[in-house]
mmCIF file of C-alpha atoms and ligand atoms in Angstrom:
data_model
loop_
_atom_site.group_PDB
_atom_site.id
_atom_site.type_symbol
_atom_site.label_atom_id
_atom_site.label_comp_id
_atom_site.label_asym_id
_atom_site.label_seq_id
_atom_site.Cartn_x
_atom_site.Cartn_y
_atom_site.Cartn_z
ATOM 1 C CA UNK A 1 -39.324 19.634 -34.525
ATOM 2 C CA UNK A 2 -38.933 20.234 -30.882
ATOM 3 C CA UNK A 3 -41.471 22.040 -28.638
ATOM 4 C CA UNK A 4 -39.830 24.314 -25.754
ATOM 5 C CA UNK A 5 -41.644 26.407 -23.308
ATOM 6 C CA UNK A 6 -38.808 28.310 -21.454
ATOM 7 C CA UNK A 7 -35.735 30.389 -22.110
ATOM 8 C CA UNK A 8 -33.607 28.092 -21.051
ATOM 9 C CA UNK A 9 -34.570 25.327 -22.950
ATOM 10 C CA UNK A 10 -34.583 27.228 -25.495
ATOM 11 C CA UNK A 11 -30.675 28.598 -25.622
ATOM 12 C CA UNK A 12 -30.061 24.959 -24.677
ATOM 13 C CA UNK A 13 -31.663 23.962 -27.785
ATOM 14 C CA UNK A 14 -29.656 26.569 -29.898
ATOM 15 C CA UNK A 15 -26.648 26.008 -28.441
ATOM 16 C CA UNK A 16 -24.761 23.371 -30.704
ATOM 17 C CA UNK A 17 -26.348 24.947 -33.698
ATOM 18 C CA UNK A 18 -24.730 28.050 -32.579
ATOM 19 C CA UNK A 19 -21.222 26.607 -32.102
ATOM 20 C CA UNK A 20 -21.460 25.555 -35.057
ATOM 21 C CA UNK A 21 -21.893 28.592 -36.405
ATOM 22 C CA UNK A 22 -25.070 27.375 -38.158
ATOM 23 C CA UNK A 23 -27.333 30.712 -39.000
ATOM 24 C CA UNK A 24 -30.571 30.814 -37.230
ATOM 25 C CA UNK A 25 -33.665 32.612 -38.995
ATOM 26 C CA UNK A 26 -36.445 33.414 -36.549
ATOM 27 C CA UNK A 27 -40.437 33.650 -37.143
ATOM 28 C CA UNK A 28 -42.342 35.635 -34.285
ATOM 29 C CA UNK A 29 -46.361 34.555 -34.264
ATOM 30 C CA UNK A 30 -48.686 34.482 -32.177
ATOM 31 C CA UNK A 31 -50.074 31.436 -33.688
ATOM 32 C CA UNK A 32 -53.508 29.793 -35.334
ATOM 33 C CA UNK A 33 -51.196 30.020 -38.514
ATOM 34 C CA UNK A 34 -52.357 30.562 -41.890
ATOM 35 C CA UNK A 35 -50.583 30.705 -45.159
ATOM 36 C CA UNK A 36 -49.190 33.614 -44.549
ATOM 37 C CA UNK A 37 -47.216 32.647 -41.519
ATOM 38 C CA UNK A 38 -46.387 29.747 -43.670
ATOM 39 C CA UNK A 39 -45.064 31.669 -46.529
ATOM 40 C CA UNK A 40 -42.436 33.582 -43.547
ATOM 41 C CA UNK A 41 -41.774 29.946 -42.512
ATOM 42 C CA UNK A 42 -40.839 28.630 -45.779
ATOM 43 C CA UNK A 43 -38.876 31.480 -46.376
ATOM 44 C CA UNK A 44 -36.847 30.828 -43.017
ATOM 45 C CA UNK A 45 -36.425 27.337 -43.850
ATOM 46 C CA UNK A 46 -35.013 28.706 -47.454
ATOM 47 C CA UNK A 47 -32.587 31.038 -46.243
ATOM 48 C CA UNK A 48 -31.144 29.726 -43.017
ATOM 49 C CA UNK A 49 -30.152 26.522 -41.418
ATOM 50 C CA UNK A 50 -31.784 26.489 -38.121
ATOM 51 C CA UNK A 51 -35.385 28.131 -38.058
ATOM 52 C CA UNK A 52 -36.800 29.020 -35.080
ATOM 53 C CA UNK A 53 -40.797 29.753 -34.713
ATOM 54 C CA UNK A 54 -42.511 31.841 -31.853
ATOM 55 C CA UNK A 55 -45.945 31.579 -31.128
ATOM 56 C CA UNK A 56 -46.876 33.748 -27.871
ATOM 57 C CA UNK A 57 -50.255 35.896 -28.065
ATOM 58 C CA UNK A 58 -48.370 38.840 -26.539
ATOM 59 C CA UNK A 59 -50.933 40.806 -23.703
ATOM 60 C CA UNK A 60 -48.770 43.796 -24.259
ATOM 61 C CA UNK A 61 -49.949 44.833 -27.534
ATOM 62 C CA UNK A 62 -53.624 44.297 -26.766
ATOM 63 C CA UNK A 63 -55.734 47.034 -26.087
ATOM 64 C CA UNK A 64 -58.215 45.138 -23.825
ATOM 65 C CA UNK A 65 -58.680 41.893 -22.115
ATOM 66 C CA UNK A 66 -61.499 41.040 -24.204
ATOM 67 C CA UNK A 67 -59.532 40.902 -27.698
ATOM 68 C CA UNK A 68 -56.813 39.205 -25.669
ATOM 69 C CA UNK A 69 -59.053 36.477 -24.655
ATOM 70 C CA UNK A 70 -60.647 36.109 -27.551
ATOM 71 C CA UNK A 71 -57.711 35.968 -29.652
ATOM 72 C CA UNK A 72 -57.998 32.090 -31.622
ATOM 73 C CA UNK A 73 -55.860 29.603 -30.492
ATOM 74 C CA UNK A 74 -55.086 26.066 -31.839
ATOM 75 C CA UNK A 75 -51.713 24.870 -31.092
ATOM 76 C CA UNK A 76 -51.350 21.265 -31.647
ATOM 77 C CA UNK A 77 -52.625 22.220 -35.211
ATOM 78 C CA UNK A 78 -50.149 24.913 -35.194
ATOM 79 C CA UNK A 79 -47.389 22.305 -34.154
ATOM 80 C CA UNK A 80 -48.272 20.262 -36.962
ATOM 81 C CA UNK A 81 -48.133 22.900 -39.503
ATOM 82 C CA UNK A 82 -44.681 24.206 -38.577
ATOM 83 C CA UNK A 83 -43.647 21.039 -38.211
ATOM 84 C CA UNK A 84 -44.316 20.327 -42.075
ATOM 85 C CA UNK A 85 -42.900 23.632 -42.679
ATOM 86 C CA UNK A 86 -39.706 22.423 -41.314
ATOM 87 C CA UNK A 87 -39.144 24.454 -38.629
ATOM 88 C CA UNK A 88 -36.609 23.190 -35.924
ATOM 89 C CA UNK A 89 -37.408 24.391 -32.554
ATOM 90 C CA UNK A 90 -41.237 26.347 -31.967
ATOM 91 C CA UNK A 91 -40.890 28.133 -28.679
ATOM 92 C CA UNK A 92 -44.315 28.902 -26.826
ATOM 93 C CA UNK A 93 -44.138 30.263 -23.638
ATOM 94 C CA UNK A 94 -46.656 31.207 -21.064
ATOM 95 C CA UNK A 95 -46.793 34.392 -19.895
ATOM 96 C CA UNK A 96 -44.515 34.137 -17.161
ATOM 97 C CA UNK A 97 -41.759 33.067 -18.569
ATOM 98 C CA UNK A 98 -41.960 36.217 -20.562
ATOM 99 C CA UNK A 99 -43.062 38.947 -18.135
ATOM 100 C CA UNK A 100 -41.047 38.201 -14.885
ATOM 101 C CA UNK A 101 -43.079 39.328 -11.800
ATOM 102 C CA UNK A 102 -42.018 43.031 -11.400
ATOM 103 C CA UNK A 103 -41.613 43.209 -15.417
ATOM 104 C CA UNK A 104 -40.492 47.318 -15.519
ATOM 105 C CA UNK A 105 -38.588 47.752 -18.632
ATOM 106 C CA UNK A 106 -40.050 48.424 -22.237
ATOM 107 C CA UNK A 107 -38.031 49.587 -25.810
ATOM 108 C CA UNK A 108 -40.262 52.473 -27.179
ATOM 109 C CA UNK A 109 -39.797 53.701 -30.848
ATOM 110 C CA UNK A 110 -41.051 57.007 -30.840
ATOM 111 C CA UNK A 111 -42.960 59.008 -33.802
ATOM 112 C CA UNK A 112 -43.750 56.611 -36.187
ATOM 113 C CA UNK A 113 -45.522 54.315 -33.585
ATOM 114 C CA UNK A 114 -48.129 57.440 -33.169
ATOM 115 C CA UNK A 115 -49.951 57.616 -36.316
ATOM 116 C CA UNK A 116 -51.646 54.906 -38.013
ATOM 117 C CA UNK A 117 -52.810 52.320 -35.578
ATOM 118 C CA UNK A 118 -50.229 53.821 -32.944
ATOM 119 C CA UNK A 119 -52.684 56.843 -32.979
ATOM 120 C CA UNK A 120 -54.157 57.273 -29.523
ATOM 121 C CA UNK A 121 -57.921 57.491 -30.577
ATOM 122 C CA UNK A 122 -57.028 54.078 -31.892
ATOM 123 C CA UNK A 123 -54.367 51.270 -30.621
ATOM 124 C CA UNK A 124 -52.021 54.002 -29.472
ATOM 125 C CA UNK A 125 -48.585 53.876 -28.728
ATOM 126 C CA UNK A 126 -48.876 51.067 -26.160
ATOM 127 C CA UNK A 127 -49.599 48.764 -28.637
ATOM 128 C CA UNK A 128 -46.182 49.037 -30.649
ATOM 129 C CA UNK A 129 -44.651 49.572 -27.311
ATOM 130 C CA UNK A 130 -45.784 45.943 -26.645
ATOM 131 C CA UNK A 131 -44.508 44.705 -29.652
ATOM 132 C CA UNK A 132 -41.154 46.525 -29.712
ATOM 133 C CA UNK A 133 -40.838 44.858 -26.692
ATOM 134 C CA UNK A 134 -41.320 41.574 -26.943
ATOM 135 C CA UNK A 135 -39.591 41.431 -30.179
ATOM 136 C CA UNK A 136 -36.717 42.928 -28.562
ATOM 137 C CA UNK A 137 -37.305 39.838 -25.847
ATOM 138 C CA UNK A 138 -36.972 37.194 -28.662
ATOM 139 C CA UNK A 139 -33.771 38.624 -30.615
ATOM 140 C CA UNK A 140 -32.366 38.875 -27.266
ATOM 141 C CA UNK A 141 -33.367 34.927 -25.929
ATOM 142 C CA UNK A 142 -33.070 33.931 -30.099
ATOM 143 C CA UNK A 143 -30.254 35.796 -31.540
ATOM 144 C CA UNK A 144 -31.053 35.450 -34.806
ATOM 145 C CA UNK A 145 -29.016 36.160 -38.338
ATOM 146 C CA UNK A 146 -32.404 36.588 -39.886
ATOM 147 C CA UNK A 147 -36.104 37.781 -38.916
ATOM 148 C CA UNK A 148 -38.660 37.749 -40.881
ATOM 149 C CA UNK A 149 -41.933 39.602 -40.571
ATOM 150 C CA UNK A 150 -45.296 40.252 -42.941
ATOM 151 C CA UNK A 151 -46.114 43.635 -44.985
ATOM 152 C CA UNK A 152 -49.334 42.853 -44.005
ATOM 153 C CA UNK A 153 -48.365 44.619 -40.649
ATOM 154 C CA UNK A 154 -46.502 47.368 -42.907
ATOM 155 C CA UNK A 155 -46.171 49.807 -40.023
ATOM 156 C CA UNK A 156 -44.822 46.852 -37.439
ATOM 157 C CA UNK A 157 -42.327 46.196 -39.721
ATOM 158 C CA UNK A 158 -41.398 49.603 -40.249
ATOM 159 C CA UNK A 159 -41.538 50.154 -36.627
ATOM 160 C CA UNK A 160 -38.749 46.924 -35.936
ATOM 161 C CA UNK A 161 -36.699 47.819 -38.712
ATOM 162 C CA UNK A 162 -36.310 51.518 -37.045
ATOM 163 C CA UNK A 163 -35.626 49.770 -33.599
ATOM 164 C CA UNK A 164 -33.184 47.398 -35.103
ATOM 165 C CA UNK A 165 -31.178 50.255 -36.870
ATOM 166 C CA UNK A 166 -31.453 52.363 -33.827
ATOM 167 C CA UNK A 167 -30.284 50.363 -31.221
ATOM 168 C CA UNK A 168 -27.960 48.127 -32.766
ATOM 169 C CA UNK A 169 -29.571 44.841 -33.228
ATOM 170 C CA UNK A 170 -27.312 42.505 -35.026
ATOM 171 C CA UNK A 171 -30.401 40.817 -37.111
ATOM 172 C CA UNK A 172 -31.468 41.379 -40.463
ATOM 173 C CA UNK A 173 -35.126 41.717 -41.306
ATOM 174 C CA UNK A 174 -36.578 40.288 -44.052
ATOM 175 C CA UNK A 175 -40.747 41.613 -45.144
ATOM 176 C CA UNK A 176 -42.748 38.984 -46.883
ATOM 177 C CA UNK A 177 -45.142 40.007 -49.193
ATOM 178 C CA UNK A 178 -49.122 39.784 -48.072
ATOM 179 C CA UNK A 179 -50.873 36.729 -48.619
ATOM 180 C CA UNK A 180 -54.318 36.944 -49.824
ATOM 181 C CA UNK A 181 -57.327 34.509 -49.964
ATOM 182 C CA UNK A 182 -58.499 34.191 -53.373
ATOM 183 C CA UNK A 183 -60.969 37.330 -53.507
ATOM 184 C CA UNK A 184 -58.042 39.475 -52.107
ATOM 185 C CA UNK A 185 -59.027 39.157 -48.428
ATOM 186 C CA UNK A 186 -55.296 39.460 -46.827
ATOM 187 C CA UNK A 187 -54.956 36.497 -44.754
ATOM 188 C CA UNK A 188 -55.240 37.417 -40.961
ATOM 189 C CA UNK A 189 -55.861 34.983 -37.650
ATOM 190 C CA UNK A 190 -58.984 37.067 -36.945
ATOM 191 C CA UNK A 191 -60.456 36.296 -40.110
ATOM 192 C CA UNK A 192 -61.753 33.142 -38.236
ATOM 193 C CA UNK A 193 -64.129 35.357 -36.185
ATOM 194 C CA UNK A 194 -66.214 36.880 -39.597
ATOM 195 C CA UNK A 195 -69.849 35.766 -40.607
ATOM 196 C CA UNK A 196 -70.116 34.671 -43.716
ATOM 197 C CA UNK A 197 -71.545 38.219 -44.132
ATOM 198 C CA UNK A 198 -68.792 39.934 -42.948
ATOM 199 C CA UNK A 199 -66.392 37.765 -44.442
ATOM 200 C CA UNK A 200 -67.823 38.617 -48.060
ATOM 201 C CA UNK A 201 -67.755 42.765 -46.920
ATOM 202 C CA UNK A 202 -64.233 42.157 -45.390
ATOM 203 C CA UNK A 203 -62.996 42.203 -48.861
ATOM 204 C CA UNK A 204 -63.943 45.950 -49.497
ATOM 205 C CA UNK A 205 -60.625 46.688 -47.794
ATOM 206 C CA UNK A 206 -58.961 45.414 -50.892
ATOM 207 C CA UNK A 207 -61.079 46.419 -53.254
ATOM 208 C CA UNK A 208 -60.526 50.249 -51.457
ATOM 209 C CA UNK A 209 -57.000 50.429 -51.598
ATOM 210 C CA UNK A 210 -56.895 49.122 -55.182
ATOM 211 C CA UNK A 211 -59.209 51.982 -56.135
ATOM 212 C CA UNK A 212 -56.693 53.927 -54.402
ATOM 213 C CA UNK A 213 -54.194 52.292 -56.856
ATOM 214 C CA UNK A 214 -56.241 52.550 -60.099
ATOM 215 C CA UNK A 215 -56.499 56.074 -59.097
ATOM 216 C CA UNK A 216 -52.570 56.715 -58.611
ATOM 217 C CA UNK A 217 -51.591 54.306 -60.957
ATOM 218 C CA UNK A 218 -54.070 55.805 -64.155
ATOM 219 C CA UNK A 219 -51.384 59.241 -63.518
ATOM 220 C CA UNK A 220 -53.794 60.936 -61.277
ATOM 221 C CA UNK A 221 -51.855 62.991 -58.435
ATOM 222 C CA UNK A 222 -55.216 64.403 -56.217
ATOM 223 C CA UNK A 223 -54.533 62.268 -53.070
ATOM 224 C CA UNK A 224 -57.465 62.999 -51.681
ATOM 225 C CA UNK A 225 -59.934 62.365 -54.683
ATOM 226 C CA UNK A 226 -58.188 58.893 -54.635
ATOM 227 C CA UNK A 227 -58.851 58.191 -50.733
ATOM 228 C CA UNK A 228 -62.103 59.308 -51.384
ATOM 229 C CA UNK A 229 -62.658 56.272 -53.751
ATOM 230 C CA UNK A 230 -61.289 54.154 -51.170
ATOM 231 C CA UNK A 231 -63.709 55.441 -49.047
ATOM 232 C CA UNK A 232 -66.843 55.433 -50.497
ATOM 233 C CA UNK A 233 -65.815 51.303 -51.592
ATOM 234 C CA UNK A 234 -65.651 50.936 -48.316
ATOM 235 C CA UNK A 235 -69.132 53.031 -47.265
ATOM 236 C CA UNK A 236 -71.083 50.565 -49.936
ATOM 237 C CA UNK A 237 -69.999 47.830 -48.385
ATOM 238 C CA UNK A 238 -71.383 49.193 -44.760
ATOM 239 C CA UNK A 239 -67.566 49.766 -43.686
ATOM 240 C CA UNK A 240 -66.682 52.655 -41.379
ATOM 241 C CA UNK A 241 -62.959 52.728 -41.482
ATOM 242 C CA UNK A 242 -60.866 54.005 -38.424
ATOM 243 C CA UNK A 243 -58.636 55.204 -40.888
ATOM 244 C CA UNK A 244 -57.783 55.140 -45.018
ATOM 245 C CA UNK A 245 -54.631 56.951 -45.272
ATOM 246 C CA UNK A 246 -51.925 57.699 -47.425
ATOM 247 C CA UNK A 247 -48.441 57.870 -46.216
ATOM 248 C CA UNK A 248 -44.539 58.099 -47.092
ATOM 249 C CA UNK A 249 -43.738 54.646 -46.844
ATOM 250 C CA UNK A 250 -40.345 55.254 -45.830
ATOM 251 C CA UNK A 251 -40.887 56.899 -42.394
ATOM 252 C CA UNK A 252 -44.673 57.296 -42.312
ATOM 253 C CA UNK A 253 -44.777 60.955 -42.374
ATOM 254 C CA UNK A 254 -48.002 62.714 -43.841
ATOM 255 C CA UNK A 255 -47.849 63.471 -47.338
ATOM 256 C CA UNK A 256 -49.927 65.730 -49.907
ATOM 257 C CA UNK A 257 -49.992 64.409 -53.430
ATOM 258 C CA UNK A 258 -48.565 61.467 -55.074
ATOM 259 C CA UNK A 259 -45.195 62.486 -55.322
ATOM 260 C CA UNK A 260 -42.808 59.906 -57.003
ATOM 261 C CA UNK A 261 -42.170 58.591 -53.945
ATOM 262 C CA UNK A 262 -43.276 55.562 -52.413
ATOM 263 C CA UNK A 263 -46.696 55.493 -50.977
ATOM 264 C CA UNK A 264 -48.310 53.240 -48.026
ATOM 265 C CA UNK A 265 -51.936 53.142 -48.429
ATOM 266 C CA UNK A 266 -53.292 51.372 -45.550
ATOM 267 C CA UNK A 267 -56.460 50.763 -43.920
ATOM 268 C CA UNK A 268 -57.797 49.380 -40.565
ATOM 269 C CA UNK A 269 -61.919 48.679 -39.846
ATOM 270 C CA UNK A 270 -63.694 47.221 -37.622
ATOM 271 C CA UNK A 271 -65.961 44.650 -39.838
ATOM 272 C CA UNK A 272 -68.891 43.337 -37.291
ATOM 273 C CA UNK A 273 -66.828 43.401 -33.927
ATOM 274 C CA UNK A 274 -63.369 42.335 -35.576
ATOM 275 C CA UNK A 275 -60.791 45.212 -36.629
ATOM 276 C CA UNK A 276 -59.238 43.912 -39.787
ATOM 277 C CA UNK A 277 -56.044 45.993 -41.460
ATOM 278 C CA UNK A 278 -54.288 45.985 -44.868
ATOM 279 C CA UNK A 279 -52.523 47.857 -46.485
ATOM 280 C CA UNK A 280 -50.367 48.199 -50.165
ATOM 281 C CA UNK A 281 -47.399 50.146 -51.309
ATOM 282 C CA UNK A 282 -47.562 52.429 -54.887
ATOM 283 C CA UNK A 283 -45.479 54.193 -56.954
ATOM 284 C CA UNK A 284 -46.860 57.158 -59.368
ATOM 285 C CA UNK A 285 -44.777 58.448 -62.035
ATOM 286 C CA UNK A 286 -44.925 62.299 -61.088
ATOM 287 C CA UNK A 287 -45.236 63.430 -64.625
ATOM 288 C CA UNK A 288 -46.830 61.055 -67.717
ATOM 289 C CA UNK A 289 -43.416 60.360 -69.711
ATOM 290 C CA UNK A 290 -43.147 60.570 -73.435
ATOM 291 C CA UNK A 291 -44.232 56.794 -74.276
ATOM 292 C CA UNK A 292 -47.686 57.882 -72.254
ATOM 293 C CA UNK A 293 -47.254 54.687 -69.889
ATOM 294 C CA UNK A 294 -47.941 56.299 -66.495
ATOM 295 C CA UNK A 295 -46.782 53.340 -64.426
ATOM 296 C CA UNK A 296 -43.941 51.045 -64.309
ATOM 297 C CA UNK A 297 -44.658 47.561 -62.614
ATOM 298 C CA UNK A 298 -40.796 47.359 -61.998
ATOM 299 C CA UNK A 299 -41.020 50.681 -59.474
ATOM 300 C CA UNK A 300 -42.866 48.963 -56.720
ATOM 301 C CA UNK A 301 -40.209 46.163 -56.593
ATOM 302 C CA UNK A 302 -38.199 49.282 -55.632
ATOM 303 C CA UNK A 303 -40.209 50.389 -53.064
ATOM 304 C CA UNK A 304 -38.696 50.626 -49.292
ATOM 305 C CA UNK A 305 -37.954 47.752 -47.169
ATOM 306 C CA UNK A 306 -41.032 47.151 -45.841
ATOM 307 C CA UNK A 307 -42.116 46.487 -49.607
ATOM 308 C CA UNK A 308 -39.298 44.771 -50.962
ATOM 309 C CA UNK A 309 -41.130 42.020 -52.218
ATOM 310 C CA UNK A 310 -44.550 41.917 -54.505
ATOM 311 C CA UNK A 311 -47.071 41.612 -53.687
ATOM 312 C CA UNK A 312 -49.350 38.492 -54.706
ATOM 313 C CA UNK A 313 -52.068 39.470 -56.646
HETATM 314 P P1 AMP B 401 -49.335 37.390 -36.219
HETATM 315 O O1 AMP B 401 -49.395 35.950 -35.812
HETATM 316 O O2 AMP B 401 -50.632 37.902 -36.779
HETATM 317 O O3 AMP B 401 -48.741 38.282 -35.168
HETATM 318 O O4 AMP B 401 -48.342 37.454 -37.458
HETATM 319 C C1 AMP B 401 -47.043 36.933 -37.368
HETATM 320 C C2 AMP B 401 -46.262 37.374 -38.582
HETATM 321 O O5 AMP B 401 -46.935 36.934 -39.768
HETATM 322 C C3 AMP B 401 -46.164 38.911 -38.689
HETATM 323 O O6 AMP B 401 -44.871 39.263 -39.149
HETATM 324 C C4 AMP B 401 -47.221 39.238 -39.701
HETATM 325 O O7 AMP B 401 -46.972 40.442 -40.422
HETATM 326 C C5 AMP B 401 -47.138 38.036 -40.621
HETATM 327 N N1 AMP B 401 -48.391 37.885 -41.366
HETATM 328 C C6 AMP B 401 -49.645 37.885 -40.854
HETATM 329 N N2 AMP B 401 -50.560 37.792 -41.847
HETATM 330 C C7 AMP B 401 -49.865 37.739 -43.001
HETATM 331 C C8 AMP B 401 -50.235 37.638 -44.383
HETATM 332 N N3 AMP B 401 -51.508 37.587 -44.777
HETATM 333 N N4 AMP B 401 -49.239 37.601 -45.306
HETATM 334 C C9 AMP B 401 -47.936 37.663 -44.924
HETATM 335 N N5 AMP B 401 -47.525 37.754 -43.649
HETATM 336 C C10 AMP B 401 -48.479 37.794 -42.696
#
């Protein structure tokens, strides 16, 4: 594996691959990897033959300087990892060779960055203008034939996919499914920052959206009776969630009922002083069918792109 901090070195790098016509599958991070980066990176290292990793912890998409500075960091350990992962070329750049001095131009996706996390008593649109951006950045330094990104971040990776299909982006993106620690926990860098108390309440945000689930899943349409078990999973376990919500998990917009349709539940709370999110994708039947089985296990395969895959259980 080689270790290259600028652009340049970087295209260098990619350039006989390239004339080759070798594909080139690309993993954005921002680093202290777990196994759920690794699970992207194996699947890189599956589908193409040149896999590139990023690992930048981007300032745009942090809301203060605080979380930006505390954000964990270990990359010799993260060199090692990828480099048993197989990955080719790990790019990690400083700042600068990111953000030019008189850095003026951003890619903004508009309406579905304002809800969720994107909503502006929360993260707010600056956040997934920071991302949009940057990932915009790497396809444009990369060029890959394949990205792939986490349904852990469901709504980032609805967000790319919409700026990919909008302005033209000749990359495909592949979602991974979430990776979970063994109590259900989804896998996250900041996980390294909970007490063993709040590590043992974090996983009340899995436990809520599966009573979500059970709720949907045991034929029951009343959206809000199922957040409200979410909810009060989460209250018991001293969580006060920014948000529990329920949403088309096509385009994000606001929906009333469990319609047939696939459904994003996702979650974000702060646990102790770290914001942890998660989220999972279900599919009621809208009407019990004759056989009395109110839920198919094959449906959420079916689910949009963002929840292609399974999720691990
Ligand atoms: P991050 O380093 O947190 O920005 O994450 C880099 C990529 O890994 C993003 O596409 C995330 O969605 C993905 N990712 C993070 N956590 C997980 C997880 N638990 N399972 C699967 N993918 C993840």
């Amino acid at each position: 594996m080689k270790l290259v901090r600028t652009k340049r070195a970087l295209r260098d790098q990619l350039l006989p691959a390239r004339a080759a016509g070798r594909s080139v599958g690309l993993v954005p991070t921002m680093g202290y990897l777990h196994d759920g980066h690794l699970s992207l990176l194996r699947a890189a290292r599956d589908r193409c033959e040149l896999v590139v990793m990023t690992s930048f912890v981007n300032p745009a998409q942090f809301r203060s300087d605080e979380d930006l500075a505390s954000y964990p960091r270990d990359e010799e350990r993260d060199a090692g990892l990828a480099a048993t992962a197989g990955v080719d070329l790990l790019y990690a750049p400083p700042t600068s060779e990111v953000y030019a001095d008189g850095h003026a131009t951003s890619v903004i996706v508009d309406g579905i960055t304002e809800v969720l996390c994107g909503d502006p008593g929360r993260r707010g649109t600056e956040h997934f203008r920071g991302v949009t951006t940057v990932v915009a950045k790497l396809f444009n330094t990369v060029q890959p034939d394949v990205a792939f990104f986490g349904q852990k971040d469901a709504q980032q990776a609805i967000v790319i996919e919409r700026m990919v299909r909008d302005l033209d982006f000749p990359v495909e993106i592949v979602v991974m499914p979430t990776i979970r620690e063994q109590d259900g926990l989804a896998m996250s860098s900041r996980n390294s920052h909970l007490s063993p108390d709040e590590r043992r309440r974090a996983t009340a945000l899995n436990q809520a959206l599966e009573a979500v689930r059970e709720r949907a899943e045991g034929g029951g349409s009343d959206l809000r009776a199922a957040l409200a078990a979410g909810r009060s999973v989460l209250s018991r376990a001293g969580i006060e969630p920014e948000y529990l919500e329920a949403r088309d998990a096509t385009d994000l917009s606001p929906i009333e009922s469990f319609n047939g349709r696939a459904v994003l539940v996702a979650v974000a709370a702060p646990v102790g002083p770290t914001r942890l999110i998660d989220n999972l994708v279900i599919v009621p039947r809208p009407l019990a069918p004759a056989s009395g089985a109110s839920w198919q296990p094959s449906q959420r395969a079916a689910a949009q792109p963002a929840a292609r895959a399974k999720e691990r259980r």
